[in-house]
Coordinates of C-alpha atoms in Angstrom, one line a residue:
M1 CA 79.2 66.4 22.5
T2 CA 80.8 67.0 19.1
D3 CA 81.1 70.7 20.1
V4 CA 83.6 69.7 22.8
L5 CA 85.4 67.1 20.6
T6 CA 85.7 69.6 17.8
L7 CA 86.9 72.3 20.2
V8 CA 89.6 69.8 21.3
F9 CA 90.7 69.2 17.7
R10 CA 90.7 72.9 16.9
T11 CA 92.5 73.9 20.1
F12 CA 95.4 71.4 19.4
M13 CA 95.6 71.9 15.6
S14 CA 99.0 72.3 14.0
Q15 CA 99.9 76.0 13.5
T16 CA 99.7 75.7 9.7
D17 CA 96.1 74.4 9.8
L18 CA 95.1 76.8 12.5
K19 CA 95.8 79.7 10.2
T20 CA 93.5 78.4 7.5
D21 CA 90.7 77.4 10.0
L22 CA 90.1 80.7 11.7
T23 CA 86.7 81.3 10.1
A24 CA 85.4 77.8 10.8
S25 CA 82.6 77.5 13.3
P26 CA 82.0 74.6 15.6
P27 CA 78.8 72.5 15.2
P28 CA 75.7 73.6 17.3
Q29 CA 75.3 72.3 20.8
T30 CA 72.5 69.9 20.0
T31 CA 74.5 66.6 20.2
C32 CA 75.0 65.5 23.8
S33 CA 76.5 62.0 23.6
A34 CA 79.5 60.7 21.7
L35 CA 81.4 57.3 21.7
V36 CA 85.1 57.2 21.0
V37 CA 85.9 53.8 19.4
G38 CA 89.5 52.6 19.0
D39 CA 92.8 52.0 20.8
H40 CA 92.3 52.6 24.5
G41 CA 95.7 54.4 24.9
V42 CA 94.8 57.0 22.3
S43 CA 91.2 57.3 23.2
S44 CA 92.1 57.8 26.9
S45 CA 94.3 60.7 25.9
V46 CA 91.5 62.2 23.8
L47 CA 89.1 61.9 26.7
L48 CA 91.6 63.6 29.1
L49 CA 92.1 66.4 26.5
A50 CA 88.3 66.8 26.3
A51 CA 88.1 67.1 30.1
V52 CA 90.9 69.6 30.3
T53 CA 89.5 71.7 27.3
A54 CA 86.0 71.7 28.7
A55 CA 87.1 72.8 32.1
S56 CA 89.6 75.4 31.0
Q57 CA 87.9 76.9 27.9
L58 CA 84.2 76.3 28.6
G59 CA 84.2 76.5 32.4
M60 CA 82.5 73.1 32.7
K61 CA 82.4 70.9 35.7
V62 CA 83.6 67.5 34.6
M63 CA 82.9 64.0 36.1
F64 CA 85.5 61.5 34.9
F65 CA 84.9 57.8 35.5
T66 CA 87.8 55.4 35.0
Q67 CA 89.3 52.2 36.4
S68 CA 92.9 53.5 36.0
Q69 CA 94.2 55.6 38.8
I70 CA 95.4 59.0 37.4
Q71 CA 98.1 60.4 39.6
S72 CA 99.1 63.0 37.0
L73 CA 98.2 63.9 33.5
P74 CA 100.0 61.8 30.8
A75 CA 103.0 63.4 29.1
S76 CA 101.0 63.7 25.8
V77 CA 98.3 65.7 27.6
Q78 CA 100.8 67.9 29.5
K79 CA 102.6 68.7 26.3
C80 CA 99.4 69.8 24.6
A81 CA 98.1 71.8 27.6
P82 CA 101.2 72.8 29.6
S83 CA 99.7 75.9 31.4
L84 CA 96.8 74.4 33.2
S85 CA 95.9 76.2 36.4
P86 CA 95.0 74.5 39.7
E87 CA 91.5 76.1 39.4
C88 CA 91.0 74.4 36.1
L89 CA 92.0 71.0 37.4
K90 CA 89.6 71.4 40.4
K91 CA 86.7 71.4 37.9
I92 CA 87.6 67.8 37.0
K93 CA 86.6 65.2 39.5
F94 CA 88.0 61.7 39.0
S95 CA 86.1 58.6 40.3
Y96 CA 87.4 55.0 40.2
P97 CA 84.6 52.4 40.2
R98 CA 86.0 48.9 40.0
T99 CA 83.0 47.1 38.6
V100 CA 80.0 47.9 36.4
E101 CA 77.8 47.7 39.4
E102 CA 79.8 50.4 41.2
L103 CA 79.8 52.5 38.0
L104 CA 76.0 52.3 37.7
Q105 CA 75.6 53.3 41.4
Q106 CA 77.9 56.2 41.1
I107 CA 76.2 57.5 37.9
A108 CA 72.8 57.1 39.6
S109 CA 74.1 59.1 42.6
L110 CA 74.6 62.1 40.4
H111 CA 70.8 62.6 40.6
E112 CA 71.1 62.9 44.3
S113 CA 74.2 65.1 44.4
T114 CA 72.2 68.0 42.7
N115 CA 70.5 68.6 46.1
T116 CA 73.8 69.4 47.8
S117 CA 76.1 70.6 44.9
P118 CA 75.6 74.2 43.8
T119 CA 76.8 73.3 40.2
P120 CA 76.2 69.8 38.8
P121 CA 78.6 68.4 36.2
S122 CA 77.9 69.4 32.6
L123 CA 80.2 66.8 31.1
I124 CA 80.2 63.1 32.1
I125 CA 83.1 61.0 30.8
V126 CA 83.5 57.3 31.1
D127 CA 86.9 55.8 30.0
R128 CA 87.0 52.3 28.6
L129 CA 83.5 51.0 28.8
E130 CA 84.8 47.5 27.8
S131 CA 86.8 47.3 31.1
F132 CA 83.5 47.6 33.0
L133 CA 81.5 45.3 30.7
C134 CA 84.2 42.6 30.5
G135 CA 84.3 39.8 33.0
P136 CA 87.3 38.3 34.8
G137 CA 88.4 36.5 31.6
G138 CA 89.2 39.9 30.0
G139 CA 90.7 40.6 26.6
S140 CA 88.0 39.3 24.4
H141 CA 84.2 39.3 24.0
S142 CA 84.3 35.7 25.4
G143 CA 85.1 37.4 28.8
F144 CA 82.0 39.6 28.8
H145 CA 79.3 39.1 31.5
P146 CA 76.4 36.9 30.5
G147 CA 73.8 39.3 29.2
E148 CA 76.5 41.8 28.2
Q149 CA 74.3 43.4 25.6
S150 CA 71.6 44.2 28.2
C151 CA 74.2 45.4 30.6
A152 CA 75.6 47.8 27.9
A153 CA 72.1 49.0 27.2
H154 CA 71.4 49.6 30.9
L155 CA 74.6 51.5 31.4
S156 CA 74.1 53.6 28.2
A157 CA 70.4 54.4 29.1
L158 CA 71.4 55.5 32.6
L159 CA 74.1 57.8 31.1
C160 CA 71.6 59.4 28.7
D161 CA 68.9 59.7 31.4
T162 CA 71.4 61.2 33.9
A163 CA 72.5 63.7 31.2
A164 CA 68.9 64.7 30.5
F165 CA 68.2 65.1 34.2
L166 CA 71.3 67.3 34.8
T167 CA 70.4 69.4 31.7
Q168 CA 67.1 70.2 33.3
I169 CA 68.9 71.2 36.5
L170 CA 71.4 73.4 34.7
E171 CA 68.6 75.1 32.8
Q172 CA 66.6 75.7 36.0
R173 CA 69.7 77.3 37.6
S174 CA 70.3 79.4 34.4
T175 CA 73.9 78.3 34.1
S176 CA 75.8 78.8 30.8
S177 CA 77.4 75.4 30.8
G178 CA 74.4 73.3 29.8
P179 CA 73.3 71.0 28.3
C180 CA 75.0 68.1 30.1
R181 CA 77.1 66.1 27.6
V182 CA 78.3 62.5 27.8
I183 CA 81.4 61.1 26.2
A184 CA 82.7 57.5 26.6
S185 CA 85.3 55.3 25.0
F186 CA 85.1 51.7 23.9
Q187 CA 87.7 49.4 22.3
S188 CA 86.1 46.7 20.2
E189 CA 87.8 43.4 19.7
V190 CA 86.5 43.6 16.1
N191 CA 88.4 45.7 13.6
T192 CA 85.8 48.4 12.9
G193 CA 88.1 50.1 10.4
Q194 CA 86.6 53.0 8.5
V195 CA 82.9 54.0 9.0
S196 CA 80.5 52.3 6.7
A197 CA 76.7 52.0 6.5
E198 CA 76.7 49.2 9.1
P199 CA 80.0 49.8 11.1
S200 CA 79.1 47.7 14.1
A201 CA 77.2 44.8 12.4
T202 CA 79.8 42.3 13.5
D203 CA 80.1 43.6 17.1
P204 CA 76.9 43.2 19.1
I205 CA 78.1 45.3 22.0
L206 CA 79.1 48.2 19.8
D207 CA 75.8 47.8 18.0
V208 CA 73.9 48.4 21.3
L209 CA 76.1 51.4 22.2
D210 CA 75.5 53.0 18.8
R211 CA 71.7 53.0 19.6
Y212 CA 72.3 55.3 22.5
F213 CA 75.2 57.5 21.6
Q214 CA 74.4 60.0 18.9
V215 CA 77.9 60.4 17.4
R216 CA 80.6 57.8 16.8
C217 CA 84.2 59.0 16.8
T218 CA 86.2 56.3 15.2
L219 CA 90.0 56.1 15.6
D220 CA 91.7 54.3 12.7
R221 CA 95.5 54.0 12.7
D222 CA 97.4 54.8 9.5
R223 CA 100.2 52.2 9.2
G224 CA 101.5 53.5 5.9
Y225 CA 105.2 54.4 5.5
E226 CA 104.4 58.1 5.0
A227 CA 104.0 58.5 8.8
A228 CA 107.5 57.2 9.5
A229 CA 109.0 59.1 6.6
A230 CA 107.5 62.3 8.1
G231 CA 109.2 61.6 11.5
L232 CA 105.9 60.8 13.2
Q233 CA 105.5 58.1 15.8
Q234 CA 101.8 57.5 14.9
V235 CA 99.1 58.9 12.6
W236 CA 95.4 58.2 13.3
H237 CA 92.4 59.0 11.2
I238 CA 89.4 60.3 13.2
Y239 CA 86.0 59.9 11.7
L240 CA 82.9 61.6 13.2
S241 CA 79.7 60.0 12.1
G242 CA 76.2 59.3 13.3
R243 CA 72.7 60.8 13.6
G244 CA 73.8 63.5 15.9
I245 CA 76.0 65.2 13.2
T246 CA 74.1 68.0 11.4
D247 CA 74.4 68.4 7.6
G248 CA 76.0 71.8 8.1
S249 CA 79.0 70.2 9.9
C250 CA 79.9 67.9 7.1
T251 CA 83.2 68.6 5.5
K252 CA 83.6 68.6 1.7
D253 CA 85.9 65.6 1.5
C254 CA 83.5 63.5 3.5
E255 CA 80.3 64.2 1.6
D256 CA 80.6 61.1 -0.5
R257 CA 81.7 58.8 2.3
T258 CA 78.8 56.9 3.7
G259 CA 78.0 57.9 7.3
V260 CA 81.0 60.2 7.7
A261 CA 80.4 63.9 8.5
Q262 CA 83.9 65.0 9.5
E263 CA 87.4 63.6 9.2
W264 CA 90.5 64.6 11.1
Q265 CA 94.0 63.3 11.5
L266 CA 95.8 62.9 14.8
M267 CA 99.6 63.1 14.6
I268 CA 101.7 61.8 17.5
F269 CA 105.3 62.9 17.5
P270 CA 108.2 61.0 19.1
N271 CA 108.3 63.5 21.9
D272 CA 104.6 62.7 22.7
L273 CA 103.3 65.9 21.3
M274 CA 99.9 65.5 19.7
E275 CA 98.5 67.7 16.9
F276 CA 95.2 67.5 15.0
K277 CA 94.5 68.3 11.4
M278 CA 91.2 68.6 9.5
V279 CA 91.2 66.5 6.3

């Protein structure tokens, strides 16, 4: 999954950084699951950029699960990818389960759809896992379903199992878009901050999710005055970490930071334009 995320970051890099990054190669396609942790507004945009990039540049069929109705792409995504073709958007299918039960059922149905669909999805995206795991109380971990940890484990296991099943189908059909990857987002009520040796020790739900997702993509907002001075609306640090990151993908500046393999910056301008920069 980091190959798709890294492709997103490289595709929408600032022009200055793009010139110095032409020789960099993306990580190998061995990591198939990633969890984006942080503000849901920013993470949703990252997921949409991942869907658009995978469909347009890699020719992937994308299955995108979310509770939020998407009538049109957000302004930030449209500004980053203004020339999307209708054929590209047709590769992205949006589904709107209302509850975790509906989400589980729809993910499980992907096993059956391979009998009727000539090309199964090679990228499964789930936006805002917390919105499915959270009960009517909402807004905090006190609103989660009883047994929320087992529910998170069940959902994560089903996603991994479905991806493994679809990978077998893609390989049998000799398609070039395999393996099937999974990317999901989760906003914790606990301030995870920068990645450490035990980043989710104070969040039992995130701790469960980390057992299943091979890579953590942590969004950490930079609230320093430098962002405002540079005319930026927001600056976010992006940390890629986890057992799914190979040693060869580690950047020099992150070698001494526990658990972190890559670090990027996301710059959001007042006109909603988004640019990425490798640190």
